[in-house]
Amino acid sequence: MSIFHDLTAKPWATAPGTVENLYDRATARKLALKVFLAVVTVLFMLLIIAYGRRMAYEDWRPSPQLGLLWANTLALILGSVALQWAQFSVRRGHMDGMRVALLAGGAFTVVFLVGQILAWRQLSTMGYFDVTNPAIAFFYLITGLHGLHLLGGLVAWGRTFSKVWGDFDVAIIRHSVELCTLYWHYLLGVWLVLFGLLFSGNNLDILLKLCGIR
Amino acid sequence: MSYVAHDESAFAPPAEVEEVELYHPKTWVGKYVWSQDAKVIAVQYAMTAMGIGLVALVLSWLMRLQLGYPNSFSFINPSNYLQFVTMHGMIMVIYLLTALFLGGFGNYLIPLMVGARDMVFPYVNMVSYWVYLFAVLLLVASFFVTGGPTGAGWTLYPPQAISQGTPGSSWGIILMLVSLAFFIVGFTMGGLNYVVTVLQARTRGMTMMRLPLTVWGIFMATVLALLAFPALFVSAIMMTLDLTLGTSFFMPAIVSMGQQGGHSGGNPLLFQHLFWFFGHPEVYIVALPAFGIVSDLLSVHARKNIFGYRMMVWAILAIGALSFIVWAHHMYVSGMNPYFGFFFATTTLIIAVPTAIKVYNWVLTLWRGNIHLTVPMLFAIGFIFTFINGGLTGLFLGNATVSVPLSDTMFVVAHFHMVMAIAPILVVFGAIYHWYPKITGRMLNDTLGKFHFWVTFVGSYGIYYPMHYLGMMGVPRRYYAIGGTDFIPASAHFVNEWITIAALIVGAVQMVFLYNLIWSYFNGKPSGSNPWNATTLEWQTPDTPPKHGNFGATLPVVYRWAYDYSVPGAVDDFIPQNVPPREVTGRNSSKT
């Protein structure tokens, strides 16, 4: 039933007894995750707008482009692919494949996070590092918040991974893996946007003009 | 007029559905301290919010003492006056009203009204409260640190908020920002629960359009809060970094006393945009639950179905959507492009349309209703008057050209206190008088309640009506003392004195309310399960107060909307939502 249909119902006159939206634990959890992702979307959207707004000023000095971020991005893509593989495996009942893929997903994510910390250190040792440069401050803030979200994801991943040994309820594990996969894909998407933004240097002139910022 | 379908086939047996997993505590501590029962969590939220609200009330007294009797009190100096202003504002808006409406009423009413056993994630719900309490304690701690709490004004604008010379610019502001961040984390946990419970845990037959407007108001306010609080979260983090690590997100280069400050290149306006992107929806985060609750109070106590239910729901949705595109009307004097000012003035006036629809519908609900002037009804009617008054002055401030000369005057203070302080708090009181019997099983004392209402209502007008005139005279807000300013006549000082006396009286009468809460808990008249003869599900529970799990062995099945009052042909003047059509007996059976 569409939202429009729902909202145009006449509750004072409709026939009673419609059965709908019965509680289902899995659906509730998935919905909660989607609502949470909407909140996270607003968070990063605001950061991106703030970044773009600051870029529009004449004294904007972009942060240096770190080659290491390319490798980190690759690690996160591999992590996301591994989790997709885990989801594929658990849906087909291939539990060994699921375990390996789940482990790989977590490992690639740890690699990504370690890589991000190395990138932070690399940036801080560069000659023109200046904490009052907004571009550099934004770099730390944006990557830090993204990393924290991944760390939170790793907690959920760890809870799932700890349950896939011995006897377990396949339906519950399948559901957990699906939620992890959705979260990882989402954070990969966010990272790709952030990566593009941080690597854009001073080349977003057209976009800023389109948005009316510059 | 409401007609009830009378069809035997319409009876629906309870569905065999998966139920929310409940944690059943075995100890007193598990039941009342680390509780996972939304009703207990609601009371915890409410008591904490009211406790910190009392602190804010005392702060307002101190402010008023200074304004009414300048320089008469040695313990009030310019610095702590600004600290009182700041803490009063932030506590009232965030830690009292937001927490009470969403954490308090949301937790108590959502599961009961939608026919659920509890929130869908009870553990997360419990953690939400404890994170909120931690945020409150952090805020309270700022009163005891070196320099005291921040005195930057509740909007916390940089560069002032973190510049030397502003009260609490070291530890005070840090504790405020960290406390806000924790509050938002805690709220997000609760908010996810409220949204998912409304969307996923409604009982059989409870369609979205059969939800009481209270639930619609809290639901939409929660959605707004989930989407608006990230702006405050981001700005709190960025300002904390500016202060602690020396970044320059918001801090421009400043030369003070010939000395170059450590920052450069920050943009203070960016903070204002982020703050108000949160700040304006915040008005509706407080207002929408009040709108919803007052709709139900009016309907129940006027024994009449709410006028224009669908329009009321659509108006809630429209207000929620529009509230995200009006924020810069708080920034008309920030030097914005005039076209932006025009845009935001236009959207601000457009949002008055759905709001006015709601006001008309409330009045039309009362029209020819069987109005019972109970204490909740008095507060509900008081809300309508107050909200209209506050809304009308909003038309002045929404127009850029009129707003500019009124900016930063007492007119603004009077406006927003009428519209988002007094109006919602009247609803809070009305709601407590209405639902207290369900929460405790006892009625609140009626005489004390009416005394509380009249003094609060009349006293509030004694405070804020004259304040508009002060504003129009040009009396500025946030000033410790206006001294001998030429354009302010001596009569303004008399008005200030009057306002202070009224504020002290209104504050004092809240103690009567607190006394009533405690006295009635032990001595109040037993209420029975449904003292107001209301239709919604919370009044149909087998136990009062409802036990853990709310509805006993089986969940209720819903057959009708929440507003079947005075239905022609029905024996009683109300038909609960869970009464099947075949049990509705009366003369006009074809139409009942």
Coordinates of N, CA and C in Angstrom, one line a residue, chain B residues 288-475:
Chain B
L288 N 5.6 20.1 17.9 CA 4.7 19.0 17.3 C 4.2 18.1 18.3
P289 N 5.0 17.6 19.3 CA 4.3 16.8 20.3 C 3.2 17.5 21.1
A290 N 3.5 18.8 21.3 CA 2.5 19.6 22.0 C 1.2 19.7 21.1
F291 N 1.4 19.9 19.8 CA 0.2 19.9 18.9 C -0.6 18.6 19.0
G292 N 0.2 17.5 19.0 CA -0.5 16.2 19.0 C -1.2 16.0 20.3
I293 N -0.6 16.3 21.4 CA -1.2 16.0 22.7 C -2.4 16.9 22.9
V294 N -2.3 18.2 22.5 CA -3.4 19.1 22.8 C -4.6 18.7 21.9
S295 N -4.3 18.1 20.8 CA -5.5 17.7 19.9 C -6.2 16.6 20.7
D296 N -5.5 15.7 21.3 CA -6.2 14.6 22.0 C -6.9 15.1 23.3
L297 N -6.2 16.0 24.0 CA -6.8 16.6 25.2 C -8.2 17.3 24.9
L298 N -8.1 18.1 23.8 CA -9.4 18.8 23.4 C -10.5 17.8 23.0
S299 N -10.1 16.8 22.3 CA -11.1 15.8 21.8 C -11.8 15.1 23.0
V300 N -10.9 14.6 23.9 CA -11.4 13.8 25.0 C -12.3 14.7 25.9
H301 N -11.8 15.9 26.2 CA -12.5 16.7 27.3 C -13.6 17.5 26.7
A302 N -13.7 17.5 25.3 CA -14.9 18.2 24.7 C -15.9 17.1 24.2
R303 N -15.5 15.8 24.4 CA -16.4 14.7 24.0 C -16.8 14.8 22.6
K304 N -15.8 15.1 21.7 CA -16.1 15.3 20.3 C -14.9 14.8 19.5
N305 N -15.2 14.3 18.3 CA -14.1 13.9 17.5 C -13.3 15.1 17.0
I306 N -12.0 14.9 16.9 CA -11.1 16.0 16.4 C -11.6 16.4 15.0
F307 N -11.6 17.7 14.9 CA -12.1 18.2 13.6 C -11.0 18.1 12.5
G308 N -11.2 17.5 11.4 CA -10.3 17.5 10.3 C -9.0 16.6 10.6
Y309 N -9.3 15.4 11.0 CA -8.1 14.5 11.4 C -7.1 14.4 10.3
R310 N -7.5 14.2 9.1 CA -6.5 14.0 8.0 C -5.7 15.3 7.8
M311 N -6.5 16.4 7.9 CA -5.8 17.7 7.7 C -4.8 17.9 8.8
M312 N -5.1 17.4 10.0 CA -4.2 17.6 11.1 C -2.9 16.8 10.9
V313 N -3.1 15.6 10.3 CA -1.9 14.8 10.0 C -1.1 15.4 8.9
W314 N -1.8 15.8 7.9 CA -1.0 16.4 6.8 C -0.3 17.7 7.2
A315 N -1.0 18.5 8.1 CA -0.4 19.7 8.6 C 0.9 19.4 9.4
I316 N 0.9 18.3 10.2 CA 2.1 17.9 10.9 C 3.2 17.6 10.0
L317 N 2.9 16.8 8.9 CA 3.9 16.5 7.9 C 4.4 17.7 7.2
A318 N 3.5 18.6 6.8 CA 3.9 19.8 6.1 C 4.8 20.7 7.0
I319 N 4.4 20.8 8.2 CA 5.2 21.7 9.1 C 6.6 21.1 9.3
G320 N 6.6 19.7 9.4 CA 7.9 19.1 9.6 C 8.8 19.3 8.4
A321 N 8.3 19.2 7.2 CA 9.1 19.4 6.0 C 9.5 20.8 5.9
L322 N 8.6 21.8 6.1 CA 8.9 23.2 5.9 C 9.9 23.7 7.0
S323 N 9.9 23.0 8.1 CA 10.8 23.5 9.2 C 12.2 23.4 8.8
F324 N 12.6 22.7 7.8 CA 14.0 22.6 7.4 C 14.4 23.7 6.4
I325 N 13.5 24.5 6.0 CA 13.9 25.6 5.0 C 13.5 27.0 5.5
V326 N 13.5 27.1 6.8 CA 13.2 28.5 7.3 C 14.3 29.0 8.2
W327 N 15.4 28.2 8.4 CA 16.3 28.5 9.5 C 16.9 29.9 9.5
A328 N 17.2 30.4 8.3 CA 17.9 31.7 8.2 C 17.1 32.9 8.6
H329 N 15.8 32.7 9.0 CA 15.1 33.8 9.5 C 15.6 34.2 10.9
H330 N 16.4 33.4 11.4 CA 17.1 33.7 12.7 C 18.3 34.6 12.5
M331 N 18.7 34.8 11.2 CA 20.0 35.4 10.9 C 19.8 36.6 10.0
Y332 N 18.6 37.3 10.0 CA 18.4 38.4 9.1 C 19.5 39.5 9.3
V333 N 20.0 39.6 10.5 CA 21.0 40.7 10.7 C 22.4 40.2 10.6
S334 N 22.6 39.0 10.0 CA 24.0 38.5 9.8 C 24.6 39.0 8.5
G335 N 23.9 39.8 7.8 CA 24.5 40.3 6.5 C 24.3 39.4 5.3
M336 N 23.1 38.8 5.3 CA 22.9 37.8 4.2 C 22.4 38.6 2.9
N337 N 22.5 37.9 1.8 CA 22.0 38.4 0.6 C 20.5 38.7 0.7
P338 N 20.0 39.9 0.2 CA 18.6 40.2 0.4 C 17.7 39.1 -0.3
Y339 N 18.1 38.5 -1.4 CA 17.3 37.5 -2.0 C 17.1 36.3 -1.0
F340 N 18.2 36.0 -0.3 CA 18.0 34.9 0.7 C 17.0 35.3 1.8
G341 N 17.1 36.6 2.2 CA 16.2 37.1 3.2 C 14.8 37.0 2.7
F342 N 14.6 37.3 1.4 CA 13.2 37.2 0.8 C 12.7 35.8 0.8
F343 N 13.6 34.9 0.4 CA 13.3 33.4 0.4 C 12.9 32.9 1.8
F344 N 13.7 33.2 2.8 CA 13.4 32.7 4.1 C 12.2 33.4 4.7
A345 N 12.0 34.6 4.4 CA 10.7 35.3 4.9 C 9.5 34.6 4.3
T346 N 9.6 34.3 3.0 CA 8.5 33.6 2.3 C 8.2 32.3 2.9
T347 N 9.2 31.5 3.1 CA 9.0 30.1 3.6 C 8.4 30.2 5.0
T348 N 8.9 31.2 5.8 CA 8.5 31.4 7.2 C 7.0 31.7 7.2
L349 N 6.5 32.5 6.2 CA 5.1 32.8 6.2 C 4.3 31.6 5.7
I350 N 4.9 30.9 4.8 CA 4.1 29.7 4.3 C 3.9 28.7 5.4
I351 N 4.9 28.6 6.3 CA 4.7 27.6 7.4 C 3.6 28.0 8.3
A352 N 3.2 29.2 8.3 CA 2.0 29.7 9.1 C 0.7 29.0 8.6
V353 N 0.7 28.6 7.3 CA -0.6 28.1 6.8 C -1.0 26.7 7.4
P354 N -0.1 25.7 7.4 CA -0.5 24.5 8.1 C -0.7 24.7 9.6
T355 N 0.1 25.6 10.2 CA 0.0 25.9 11.6 C -1.4 26.5 11.9
A356 N -1.8 27.4 11.0 CA -3.1 28.0 11.2 C -4.3 27.0 11.0
I357 N -4.0 26.1 10.1 CA -5.1 25.0 9.9 C -5.3 24.3 11.2
K358 N -4.2 24.0 11.9 CA -4.3 23.3 13.1 C -5.1 24.1 14.2
V359 N -4.8 25.4 14.2 CA -5.5 26.2 15.2 C -7.0 26.3 14.9
Y360 N -7.3 26.4 13.6 CA -8.7 26.5 13.3 C -9.4 25.1 13.7
N361 N -8.7 24.1 13.4 CA -9.3 22.7 13.7 C -9.5 22.5 15.2
W362 N -8.6 23.1 16.0 CA -8.7 22.9 17.5 C -10.0 23.7 17.9
V363 N -10.1 24.9 17.4 CA -11.3 25.8 17.7 C -12.5 25.1 17.3
L364 N -12.5 24.5 16.1 CA -13.7 23.9 15.5 C -14.0 22.6 16.3
T365 N -13.0 22.0 16.9 CA -13.3 20.8 17.7 C -14.1 21.2 19.0
L366 N -13.7 22.4 19.5 CA -14.5 22.9 20.6 C -15.9 23.4 20.3
W367 N -16.0 23.8 19.1 CA -17.3 24.4 18.6 C -18.5 23.4 18.9
R368 N -19.4 23.7 19.7 CA -20.5 22.9 20.0 C -20.2 21.5 20.6
G369 N -19.0 21.5 21.2 CA -18.6 20.3 21.9 C -19.2 20.3 23.3
N370 N -19.1 19.2 24.0 CA -19.6 19.1 25.3 C -18.4 19.3 26.3
I371 N -18.1 20.6 26.4 CA -16.8 21.0 27.0 C -16.8 20.7 28.5
H372 N -15.9 19.9 29.0 CA -15.7 19.7 30.4 C -14.5 20.5 30.8
L373 N -14.7 21.5 31.7 CA -13.6 22.3 32.1 C -12.7 21.7 33.1
T374 N -12.2 20.5 32.8 CA -11.3 19.8 33.7 C -9.9 20.5 33.6
V375 N -9.1 20.1 34.5 CA -7.8 20.8 34.5 C -7.0 20.6 33.2
P376 N -7.0 19.4 32.7 CA -6.3 19.2 31.4 C -6.9 20.1 30.3
M377 N -8.2 20.2 30.3 CA -8.9 21.1 29.3 C -8.5 22.5 29.5
L378 N -8.4 23.0 30.7 CA -8.0 24.4 31.0 C -6.7 24.6 30.4
F379 N -5.8 23.7 30.6 CA -4.4 23.9 30.1 C -4.4 23.9 28.6
A380 N -5.3 23.0 28.0 CA -5.3 22.9 26.5 C -5.9 24.2 25.9
I381 N -6.9 24.7 26.5 CA -7.4 26.0 26.0 C -6.4 27.1 26.2
G382 N -5.8 27.1 27.4 CA -4.7 28.1 27.6 C -3.6 28.0 26.6
F383 N -3.3 26.8 26.1 CA -2.3 26.6 25.1 C -2.8 27.3 23.8
I384 N -4.1 27.1 23.4 CA -4.5 27.7 22.1 C -4.4 29.2 22.2
F385 N -4.8 29.9 23.3 CA -4.6 31.3 23.4 C -3.2 31.7 23.2
T386 N -2.3 31.0 24.0 CA -0.9 31.4 24.1 C -0.2 31.2 22.7
F387 N -0.6 30.1 22.1 CA 0.1 29.8 20.8 C -0.3 30.8 19.7
I388 N -1.6 31.2 19.8 CA -2.0 32.2 18.8 C -1.3 33.5 19.0
N389 N -1.2 33.9 20.3 CA -0.5 35.1 20.6 C 1.0 35.1 20.1
G390 N 1.6 34.0 20.5 CA 3.0 33.8 20.1 C 3.2 33.7 18.6
G391 N 2.2 33.1 17.9 CA 2.3 32.9 16.5 C 2.1 34.3 15.8
L392 N 1.2 35.1 16.3 CA 1.0 36.4 15.6 C 2.3 37.3 15.7
T393 N 3.0 37.2 16.8 CA 4.2 38.0 16.9 C 5.3 37.4 16.0
G394 N 5.1 36.1 15.7 CA 6.0 35.5 14.8 C 5.9 36.1 13.4
L395 N 4.7 36.6 13.0 CA 4.5 37.2 11.7 C 5.4 38.5 11.6
F396 N 5.5 39.2 12.7 CA 6.4 40.4 12.8 C 7.8 39.9 12.5
L397 N 8.3 38.9 13.3 CA 9.7 38.6 13.2 C 10.0 37.8 12.0
G398 N 9.1 37.2 11.3 CA 9.3 36.4 10.1 C 9.6 37.3 8.9
N399 N 9.1 38.5 9.0 CA 9.3 39.5 7.9 C 10.6 40.2 8.1
A400 N 11.5 40.1 7.1 CA 12.9 40.6 7.3 C 12.8 42.1 7.7
T401 N 12.0 42.9 7.0 CA 12.1 44.3 7.2 C 11.6 44.7 8.6
V402 N 10.6 44.0 9.1 CA 10.1 44.3 10.4 C 11.0 43.7 11.5
S403 N 11.6 42.6 11.1 CA 12.4 41.9 12.1 C 13.7 42.6 12.5
V404 N 14.3 43.3 11.5 CA 15.6 43.9 11.7 C 15.6 44.9 12.9
P405 N 14.6 45.8 12.9 CA 14.6 46.7 14.0 C 14.3 46.1 15.4
L406 N 13.6 44.9 15.3 CA 13.2 44.3 16.5 C 14.3 43.3 17.0
S407 N 15.3 43.0 16.1 CA 16.3 42.0 16.5 C 17.0 42.4 17.8
D408 N 17.2 41.3 18.5 CA 18.0 41.5 19.8 C 17.3 42.4 20.8
T409 N 16.0 42.5 20.7 CA 15.2 43.3 21.7 C 14.4 42.3 22.5
M410 N 13.8 42.8 23.6 CA 13.0 42.0 24.4 C 11.7 41.5 23.7
F411 N 11.4 42.1 22.5 CA 10.3 41.6 21.8 C 10.5 40.2 21.3
V412 N 11.7 39.9 20.9 CA 12.1 38.5 20.5 C 11.9 37.6 21.7
V413 N 12.4 38.0 22.8 CA 12.3 37.2 24.0 C 10.9 36.8 24.4
A414 N 10.0 37.9 24.3 CA 8.6 37.7 24.6 C 8.0 36.8 23.6
H415 N 8.3 36.9 22.3 CA 7.7 36.1 21.3 C 8.1 34.6 21.5
F416 N 9.4 34.4 21.6 CA 9.7 32.9 21.6 C 9.3 32.3 23.0
H417 N 9.2 33.1 24.0 CA 8.7 32.4 25.3 C 7.2 32.1 25.2
M418 N 6.5 33.0 24.5 CA 5.0 32.7 24.3 C 4.9 31.4 23.5
V419 N 5.6 31.4 22.4 CA 5.3 30.3 21.4 C 6.0 29.0 21.7
M420 N 7.2 29.0 22.3 CA 7.8 27.7 22.5 C 8.3 27.5 23.9
A421 N 7.9 28.3 24.8 CA 8.1 28.1 26.3 C 6.8 27.9 27.0
I422 N 6.0 29.0 27.0 CA 4.7 28.9 27.8 C 3.7 27.9 27.1
A423 N 3.6 28.1 25.8 CA 2.6 27.3 25.1 C 2.9 25.8 25.3
P424 N 4.1 25.3 25.0 CA 4.4 23.9 25.2 C 4.3 23.4 26.6
I425 N 4.7 24.3 27.6 CA 4.7 23.9 29.0 C 3.3 23.8 29.5
L426 N 2.4 24.6 28.9 CA 1.0 24.4 29.3 C 0.5 23.1 28.9
V427 N 1.0 22.6 27.7 CA 0.6 21.3 27.2 C 1.2 20.2 28.1
V428 N 2.4 20.4 28.5 CA 3.1 19.5 29.4 C 2.3 19.3 30.7
F429 N 1.8 20.4 31.2 CA 1.0 20.3 32.5 C -0.3 19.7 32.2
G430 N -1.0 20.1 31.1 CA -2.2 19.5 30.7 C -2.1 17.9 30.6
A431 N -1.0 17.6 29.9 CA -0.8 16.1 29.7 C -0.5 15.4 31.0
I432 N 0.2 16.0 31.9 CA 0.5 15.3 33.1 C -0.8 15.2 33.9
Y433 N -1.6 16.2 34.0 CA -2.9 16.1 34.7 C -3.8 15.0 34.0
H434 N -3.6 14.9 32.7 CA -4.5 13.9 31.9 C -4.0 12.5 32.2
W435 N -2.7 12.3 32.1 CA -2.2 10.9 32.1 C -1.7 10.4 33.5
Y436 N -1.6 11.4 34.4 CA -1.1 11.0 35.8 C -2.0 9.8 36.3
P437 N -3.3 9.8 36.1 CA -4.1 8.7 36.7 C -3.7 7.4 36.1
K438 N -3.3 7.4 34.8 CA -2.8 6.1 34.2 C -1.5 5.7 34.8
I439 N -0.6 6.7 35.0 CA 0.8 6.4 35.5 C 0.8 5.9 36.9
T440 N -0.1 6.5 37.8 CA -0.1 6.2 39.2 C -1.3 5.4 39.7
G441 N -2.4 5.5 39.0 CA -3.7 5.0 39.5 C -4.4 5.9 40.4
R442 N -4.0 7.1 40.5 CA -4.6 8.1 41.3 C -4.8 9.4 40.6
M443 N -5.9 10.1 41.0 CA -6.2 11.4 40.3 C -5.3 12.5 41.0
L444 N -4.9 13.5 40.3 CA -4.3 14.7 40.9 C -5.4 15.5 41.5
N445 N -5.0 16.2 42.6 CA -6.0 17.1 43.3 C -6.5 18.2 42.4
D446 N -7.8 18.3 42.2 CA -8.4 19.2 41.2 C -8.3 20.6 41.6
T447 N -8.5 20.9 42.9 CA -8.5 22.3 43.4 C -7.1 22.9 43.2
L448 N -6.1 22.1 43.6 CA -4.7 22.5 43.5 C -4.4 22.7 42.0
G449 N -4.9 21.8 41.2 CA -4.7 21.9 39.7 C -5.2 23.1 39.1
K450 N -6.4 23.5 39.5 CA -7.0 24.7 39.0 C -6.3 26.0 39.5
F451 N -5.9 25.9 40.7 CA -5.1 27.0 41.2 C -3.8 27.1 40.5
H452 N -3.2 26.0 40.2 CA -1.9 26.0 39.5 C -2.1 26.6 38.1
F453 N -3.2 26.1 37.4 CA -3.5 26.6 36.1 C -3.7 28.1 36.0
W454 N -4.6 28.6 36.9 CA -4.9 30.1 36.7 C -3.7 31.0 37.1
V455 N -2.9 30.6 38.1 CA -1.8 31.4 38.4 C -0.7 31.4 37.3
T456 N -0.5 30.2 36.8 CA 0.5 30.0 35.8 C 0.0 30.8 34.5
F457 N -1.2 30.6 34.1 CA -1.7 31.2 32.9 C -1.7 32.7 33.0
V458 N -2.4 33.2 34.0 CA -2.5 34.7 34.1 C -1.1 35.3 34.4
G459 N -0.3 34.6 35.2 CA 1.0 35.1 35.5 C 1.9 35.1 34.3
S460 N 1.8 34.1 33.4 CA 2.7 34.1 32.3 C 2.4 35.3 31.4
Y461 N 1.1 35.7 31.3 CA 0.7 36.9 30.5 C 1.2 38.1 31.2
G462 N 1.2 38.1 32.5 CA 1.8 39.2 33.3 C 3.3 39.4 33.0
I463 N 3.9 38.3 32.7 CA 5.4 38.4 32.3 C 5.6 38.9 30.9
Y464 N 4.9 38.2 30.0 CA 5.4 38.3 28.6 C 4.6 39.4 27.8
Y465 N 3.4 39.7 28.2 CA 2.7 40.8 27.4 C 3.5 42.1 27.5
P466 N 3.8 42.6 28.8 CA 4.5 43.8 28.8 C 5.9 43.7 28.2
M467 N 6.4 42.5 28.2 CA 7.8 42.4 27.6 C 7.8 42.8 26.1
H468 N 6.7 42.6 25.4 CA 6.6 43.0 24.0 C 6.8 44.5 23.9
Y469 N 6.2 45.2 24.8 CA 6.3 46.7 24.7 C 7.7 47.1 25.0
L470 N 8.3 46.5 26.0 CA 9.7 46.8 26.3 C 10.6 46.6 25.0
G471 N 10.3 45.6 24.3 CA 11.0 45.3 23.0 C 10.8 46.4 22.0
M472 N 9.5 46.8 21.9 CA 9.2 47.8 20.9 C 9.8 49.1 21.3
M473 N 10.1 49.3 22.5 CA 10.8 50.6 23.0 C 12.2 50.5 22.6
G474 N 12.7 49.3 22.3 CA 14.1 49.1 22.0 C 15.0 48.6 23.1
V475 N 14.3 48.1 24.2 CA 15.1 47.5 25.3 C 15.8 46.3 24.8

